[in-house]
Short mmCIF file of C-alpha atoms and ligand atoms in Angstrom, two decimals:
data_model
loop_
_atom_site.label_atom_id
_atom_site.label_comp_id
_atom_site.label_asym_id
_atom_site.label_seq_id
_atom_site.Cartn_x
_atom_site.Cartn_y
_atom_site.Cartn_z
CA MET K 8 141.02 189.43 275.95
CA GLU K 9 144.24 187.42 276.41
CA ASN K 10 145.86 188.06 279.79
CA LYS K 11 142.67 189.44 281.28
CA LEU K 12 141.61 187.94 284.60
CA ALA K 13 138.04 187.06 285.59
CA LEU K 14 136.69 185.99 288.97
CA ILE K 15 133.54 183.88 288.67
CA THR K 16 131.40 182.91 291.65
CA GLY K 17 129.34 179.75 291.42
CA ALA K 18 131.75 178.20 288.92
CA THR K 19 131.04 174.62 290.01
CA SER K 20 127.86 174.23 288.00
CA GLY K 21 125.45 175.64 285.42
CA ILE K 22 125.93 179.18 284.16
CA GLY K 23 129.12 179.85 286.14
CA ARG K 24 130.89 176.74 284.90
CA ALA K 25 129.85 177.38 281.27
CA THR K 26 131.17 180.94 281.63
CA ALA K 27 134.50 179.69 282.98
CA ARG K 28 134.78 177.40 279.96
CA ILE K 29 134.08 180.07 277.33
CA PHE K 30 136.44 182.49 279.07
CA ALA K 31 139.21 179.87 279.14
CA ASP K 32 138.63 179.01 275.48
CA ASN K 33 139.34 182.66 274.73
CA GLY K 34 142.44 183.01 276.88
CA VAL K 35 140.94 184.75 279.94
CA ASN K 36 142.73 183.71 283.14
CA LEU K 37 140.43 182.65 285.93
CA VAL K 38 139.69 182.66 289.62
CA ILE K 39 136.91 180.10 290.03
CA CYS K 40 134.85 180.07 293.24
CA GLY K 41 132.35 177.77 294.90
CA ARG K 42 131.85 175.50 297.90
CA ARG K 43 132.34 172.11 296.20
CA ILE K 44 136.11 171.56 296.16
CA ASP K 45 135.97 168.41 294.00
CA ARG K 46 134.11 170.28 291.25
CA LEU K 47 136.51 173.22 291.43
CA GLU K 48 139.49 170.87 291.20
CA SER K 49 138.12 169.00 288.20
CA LEU K 50 137.31 172.27 286.39
CA LYS K 51 140.80 173.50 287.19
CA ASP K 52 142.29 170.30 285.72
CA GLU K 53 140.13 170.69 282.63
CA LEU K 54 141.04 174.33 281.95
CA SER K 55 144.58 174.67 283.24
CA GLU K 56 146.15 173.80 279.90
CA LYS K 57 144.43 176.80 278.36
CA VAL K 58 144.84 179.54 280.99
CA LYS K 59 146.21 180.37 284.43
CA ILE K 60 143.59 179.28 286.91
CA HIS K 61 143.19 179.51 290.69
CA SER K 62 140.33 178.20 292.80
CA LEU K 63 138.81 179.72 295.92
CA VAL K 64 136.58 177.71 298.20
CA PHE K 65 134.13 179.84 300.13
CA ASP K 66 130.48 180.16 300.99
CA VAL K 67 129.52 183.66 299.84
CA ARG K 68 127.57 184.03 303.12
CA ASN K 69 130.80 183.90 305.11
CA LYS K 70 131.86 187.54 305.02
CA GLU K 71 135.23 187.01 306.68
CA LEU K 72 136.15 184.11 304.43
CA VAL K 73 135.07 186.01 301.31
CA PHE K 74 137.33 188.96 302.20
CA ASN K 75 140.27 186.84 303.38
CA SER K 76 140.11 184.62 300.29
CA ILE K 77 140.00 187.47 297.80
CA GLN K 78 142.51 189.65 299.64
CA GLY K 79 144.86 186.64 299.94
CA LEU K 80 144.94 185.77 296.23
CA PRO K 81 148.41 184.96 294.88
CA GLU K 82 150.14 187.79 293.01
CA ASP K 83 149.26 186.56 289.53
CA PHE K 84 145.57 186.60 290.40
CA THR K 85 145.11 189.95 292.16
CA GLN K 86 144.28 192.21 289.20
CA ILE K 87 140.71 191.18 288.52
CA ASP K 88 139.40 192.72 285.30
CA ILE K 89 136.01 190.99 285.22
CA LEU K 90 133.82 189.92 288.13
CA VAL K 91 130.92 187.60 287.35
CA ASN K 92 128.54 187.68 290.33
CA ASN K 93 126.76 184.45 289.55
CA ALA K 94 126.58 182.34 292.75
CA GLY K 95 122.99 181.93 293.83
CA ASN K 96 119.98 179.70 293.91
CA ALA K 97 116.32 179.48 294.79
CA HIS K 98 115.53 177.50 297.95
CA GLY K 99 111.97 176.20 298.07
CA MET K 100 108.88 177.39 296.20
CA ASP K 101 106.15 177.88 298.76
CA PRO K 102 103.39 180.40 299.41
CA ILE K 103 104.55 183.23 301.64
CA GLN K 104 102.36 181.99 304.51
CA SER K 105 104.10 178.60 304.64
CA GLY K 106 107.61 179.42 303.44
CA SER K 107 110.56 178.28 305.55
CA THR K 108 112.58 180.97 307.28
CA GLU K 109 115.74 178.92 306.61
CA ASP K 110 114.99 179.11 302.88
CA TRP K 111 114.36 182.86 303.12
CA ASP K 112 117.64 183.38 304.97
CA ALA K 113 119.54 181.29 302.41
CA MET K 114 118.19 183.21 299.41
CA LEU K 115 118.70 186.66 300.88
CA ASP K 116 122.09 185.84 302.40
CA ILE K 117 123.47 184.14 299.27
CA ASN K 118 121.84 185.95 296.35
CA VAL K 119 121.96 189.45 297.84
CA LYS K 120 124.46 189.75 300.68
CA GLY K 121 126.92 187.29 299.14
CA LEU K 122 126.95 189.31 295.91
CA LEU K 123 127.60 192.46 297.95
CA TYR K 124 130.48 190.93 299.93
CA VAL K 125 132.26 189.62 296.84
CA SER K 126 131.78 192.95 295.04
CA LYS K 127 133.13 194.90 298.00
CA ALA K 128 136.18 192.65 298.15
CA VAL K 129 136.92 193.02 294.43
CA LEU K 130 136.10 196.70 293.92
CA PRO K 131 139.17 198.38 295.52
CA GLY K 132 141.52 196.95 292.86
CA MET K 133 139.18 197.96 290.04
CA LEU K 134 138.87 201.47 291.47
CA GLU K 135 142.63 201.79 291.85
CA ARG K 136 143.17 200.83 288.23
CA ALA K 137 140.08 202.76 287.07
CA ASN K 138 139.16 199.72 285.07
CA GLY K 139 136.85 196.78 285.48
CA HIS K 140 133.66 195.05 284.45
CA ILE K 141 131.06 193.64 286.83
CA ILE K 142 128.46 191.25 285.48
CA ASN K 143 125.59 190.65 287.90
CA ILE K 144 123.45 187.62 287.16
CA GLY K 145 119.88 188.65 287.85
CA SER K 146 116.80 186.87 286.55
CA THR K 147 113.42 187.37 284.97
CA ALA K 148 112.43 186.81 288.63
CA GLY K 149 114.02 190.21 289.25
CA LYS K 150 111.73 191.81 286.69
CA GLU K 151 108.40 190.25 287.70
CA VAL K 152 106.96 188.21 290.55
CA TYR K 153 105.33 184.81 290.11
CA PRO K 154 103.16 182.75 292.49
CA ASN K 155 105.26 181.09 295.22
CA GLY K 156 108.37 182.88 293.94
CA ASN K 157 108.02 185.58 296.65
CA VAL K 158 111.43 185.66 298.39
CA TYR K 159 113.49 184.36 295.45
CA CYS K 160 111.89 187.11 293.33
CA ALA K 161 112.65 189.62 296.09
CA SER K 162 116.30 188.55 296.11
CA LYS K 163 116.56 188.99 292.34
CA HIS K 164 114.71 192.34 292.47
CA ALA K 165 117.41 193.32 294.96
CA VAL K 166 120.10 192.27 292.47
CA ASP K 167 118.36 194.49 289.90
CA ALA K 168 118.44 197.43 292.33
CA ILE K 169 122.06 196.77 293.33
CA ASN K 170 123.05 196.58 289.67
CA GLN K 171 121.47 199.98 289.06
CA GLY K 172 122.99 201.40 292.24
CA MET K 173 126.45 200.14 291.33
CA ARG K 174 126.23 201.74 287.93
CA LEU K 175 125.22 205.08 289.44
CA ASP K 176 127.87 205.09 292.16
CA LEU K 177 130.67 203.85 289.91
CA ASN K 178 129.90 206.26 287.09
CA GLY K 179 133.05 208.06 285.97
CA LYS K 180 135.32 205.48 287.58
CA GLY K 181 136.05 203.33 284.52
CA ILE K 182 134.02 200.35 285.72
CA ARG K 183 131.29 198.84 283.58
CA VAL K 184 128.31 197.32 285.41
CA ALA K 185 125.89 194.97 283.68
CA ALA K 186 122.95 192.79 284.64
CA ILE K 187 122.18 189.69 282.62
CA ASN K 188 118.70 188.42 283.49
CA PRO K 189 117.96 184.92 282.24
CA GLY K 190 114.60 183.16 282.10
CA LEU K 191 114.46 179.38 282.44
CA VAL K 192 117.90 177.79 282.06
CA GLU K 193 118.36 174.05 282.53
CA THR K 194 121.03 173.73 285.25
CA GLU K 195 121.06 172.33 288.78
CA PHE K 196 118.90 175.30 289.81
CA SER K 197 115.61 173.40 290.17
CA GLU K 198 117.30 170.43 291.82
CA VAL K 199 118.56 172.81 294.50
CA ARG K 200 115.21 174.62 294.69
CA PHE K 201 113.34 171.33 295.22
CA LYS K 202 116.00 169.97 297.58
CA GLY K 203 117.15 167.03 295.49
CA ASP K 204 113.71 166.01 294.15
CA THR K 205 115.04 165.33 290.64
CA GLU K 206 111.68 164.21 289.26
CA ARG K 207 110.09 167.55 290.18
CA ALA K 208 113.15 169.43 288.97
CA GLU K 209 113.17 167.69 285.57
CA LYS K 210 109.49 168.56 285.04
CA VAL K 211 110.35 172.27 285.07
CA TYR K 212 112.24 171.90 281.77
CA LYS K 213 110.00 169.27 280.10
CA GLY K 214 107.88 169.93 277.01
CA PHE K 215 109.85 172.87 275.62
CA THR K 216 113.42 173.83 274.82
CA PRO K 217 114.83 175.85 277.72
CA LEU K 218 117.98 177.93 277.60
CA LYS K 219 121.26 176.09 278.19
CA PRO K 220 123.95 177.47 280.50
CA GLU K 221 126.14 177.89 277.40
CA ASP K 222 123.54 180.30 275.94
CA ILE K 223 124.01 182.60 278.93
CA ALA K 224 127.79 182.17 278.94
CA ASP K 225 127.77 183.23 275.30
CA ILE K 226 125.87 186.42 276.17
CA ILE K 227 128.23 187.17 279.06
CA TRP K 228 131.12 186.72 276.63
CA PHE K 229 129.41 189.11 274.19
CA ALA K 230 128.97 191.70 276.96
CA VAL K 231 132.60 191.58 278.08
CA THR K 232 133.99 191.74 274.56
CA ARG K 233 132.24 194.98 273.54
CA PRO K 234 134.53 197.97 273.00
CA SER K 235 135.45 199.58 276.33
CA HIS K 236 133.06 202.53 275.86
CA VAL K 237 130.08 200.17 275.44
CA ASN K 238 128.26 198.99 278.57
CA ILE K 239 125.38 196.54 278.31
CA ALA K 240 123.46 197.89 281.27
CA ASP K 241 120.66 195.39 281.51
CA LEU K 242 119.80 192.44 279.33
CA THR K 243 116.89 190.00 279.71
CA VAL K 244 116.93 186.75 277.79
CA MET K 245 114.34 183.99 277.54
CA CYS K 246 114.00 180.93 275.34
CA LEU K 247 111.62 181.10 272.39
CA ASP K 248 108.90 179.22 274.26
CA GLN K 249 108.93 181.51 277.30
CA ALA K 250 106.95 184.76 277.30
CA SER K 251 106.99 185.45 281.05
CA SER K 252 107.67 183.60 284.31
CA THR K 253 104.25 181.92 284.09
CA ILE K 254 103.64 181.73 280.35
CA VAL K 255 105.67 178.94 278.82
CA ASN K 256 104.56 177.16 275.67
CA LYS K 257 104.82 173.54 276.85
CA LYS K 258 103.81 170.67 274.55
P1 NDP W 715 123.29 175.98 289.65
O1 NDP W 715 122.59 175.41 290.84
O2 NDP W 715 123.63 175.06 288.54
O3 NDP W 715 124.60 176.76 290.12
C1 NDP W 715 124.62 177.56 291.26
C2 NDP W 715 126.04 177.95 291.59
O4 NDP W 715 126.05 178.83 292.70
C3 NDP W 715 126.89 176.74 291.96
O5 NDP W 715 128.13 176.82 291.35
C4 NDP W 715 127.01 176.85 293.48
O6 NDP W 715 128.27 176.36 293.89
C5 NDP W 715 126.95 178.36 293.69
N1 NDP W 715 126.46 178.67 295.02
C6 NDP W 715 125.22 178.44 295.52
N2 NDP W 715 125.15 178.77 296.81
C7 NDP W 715 126.40 179.23 297.15
C8 NDP W 715 126.97 179.71 298.34
N3 NDP W 715 126.27 179.78 299.49
N4 NDP W 715 128.27 180.08 298.34
C9 NDP W 715 129.01 180.00 297.21
N5 NDP W 715 128.52 179.55 296.04
C10 NDP W 715 127.23 179.16 296.01
O7 NDP W 715 122.34 177.16 289.12
P2 NDP W 715 122.49 178.20 287.91
O8 NDP W 715 123.73 178.03 287.17
O9 NDP W 715 121.21 178.18 287.19
O10 NDP W 715 122.51 179.56 288.76
C11 NDP W 715 123.50 180.55 288.62
C12 NDP W 715 122.85 181.91 288.79
O11 NDP W 715 121.90 182.12 287.75
C13 NDP W 715 122.09 182.10 290.11
O12 NDP W 715 122.33 183.41 290.59
C14 NDP W 715 120.63 181.96 289.68
O13 NDP W 715 119.76 182.66 290.55
C15 NDP W 715 120.69 182.59 288.31
N6 NDP W 715 119.60 182.27 287.39
C16 NDP W 715 119.32 180.96 287.07
C17 NDP W 715 118.29 180.70 286.19
C18 NDP W 715 117.87 179.30 285.83
O14 NDP W 715 116.75 179.13 285.33
N7 NDP W 715 118.71 178.30 286.03
C19 NDP W 715 117.53 181.79 285.57
C20 NDP W 715 117.89 183.09 286.01
C21 NDP W 715 118.91 183.31 286.87
P3 NDP W 715 128.52 175.43 295.17
O15 NDP W 715 127.27 174.66 295.43
O16 NDP W 715 129.68 174.57 294.79
O17 NDP W 715 128.86 176.40 296.24
C1 8X3 W 716 115.45 181.46 287.61
C2 8X3 W 716 114.28 181.58 286.69
O1 8X3 W 716 111.72 181.46 286.56
O2 8X3 W 716 112.87 179.78 287.89
O3 8X3 W 716 115.83 182.71 288.08
O4 8X3 W 716 112.69 182.04 288.69
S1 8X3 W 716 112.84 181.20 287.52
#
């Protein structure tokens, strides 16, 4: 994997940051993306002794900025072998009848349209080289729907459909497409979902052992290190105590 190049969205936190770290530990050069410049800079400082690393600051909702940033990458960072479509969050957790339209817009624009924009910007190079690997981070919320999960679940069901669609349309073009669908992972996810209410966010992961971002990074690493004829199409992973979105063995 030395000298390969990966672009990771949402590298400033949680699953994306853990993935950047495991990739760097194994010699994969990186383009790390996110909105928080300070976090990108400190990750760059941390990993730049191990690999070549470049940061891109963009909101995945900003179509023009996404395309300009990726098309304007310096020469050493243009040949992207692996794209990890990870940026995303839940915003709010309300019944459909009282959900906020701003939250709905955020989830659909970031989790769905943002993933599409980044993929469209990266795909021409992969197609030209007939080589590439796209990892789409879905969720158990893309496999089932839970109370008050409505639009977040819809956004992750869309990721599931896009993942399948990508694999169909890119068949025969040398590009592997995979969905990794985690259950509960302790990251900043719930803090974002509950808009900074840390007490409520912490409760989500209390009383059981949730997945860690490193557990998902490890699985992404496994997926990208399979022989080139092997494509992990769709993988769902939960912690031992989770059986479904609503059944969690909490003490
Ligand atoms: P975090 O909140 O820890 O990380 C989210 C990442 O996404 C951050 O790096 C953030 O960067 C980035 N991001 C969010 N909004 C935008 C935006 N508009 N533009 C660019 N980047 C953005 O959460 P996780 O690590 O848990 O989430 C990563 C992915 O995993 C998401 O797609 C999430 O849906 C999925 N997932 C999470 C699970 C969990 O239980 N935690 C389970 C299943 C799936 P910044 O704010 O700097 O822009
Ligand atoms: C994140 C997992 O169960 O909070 O996608 O929706 S869940």
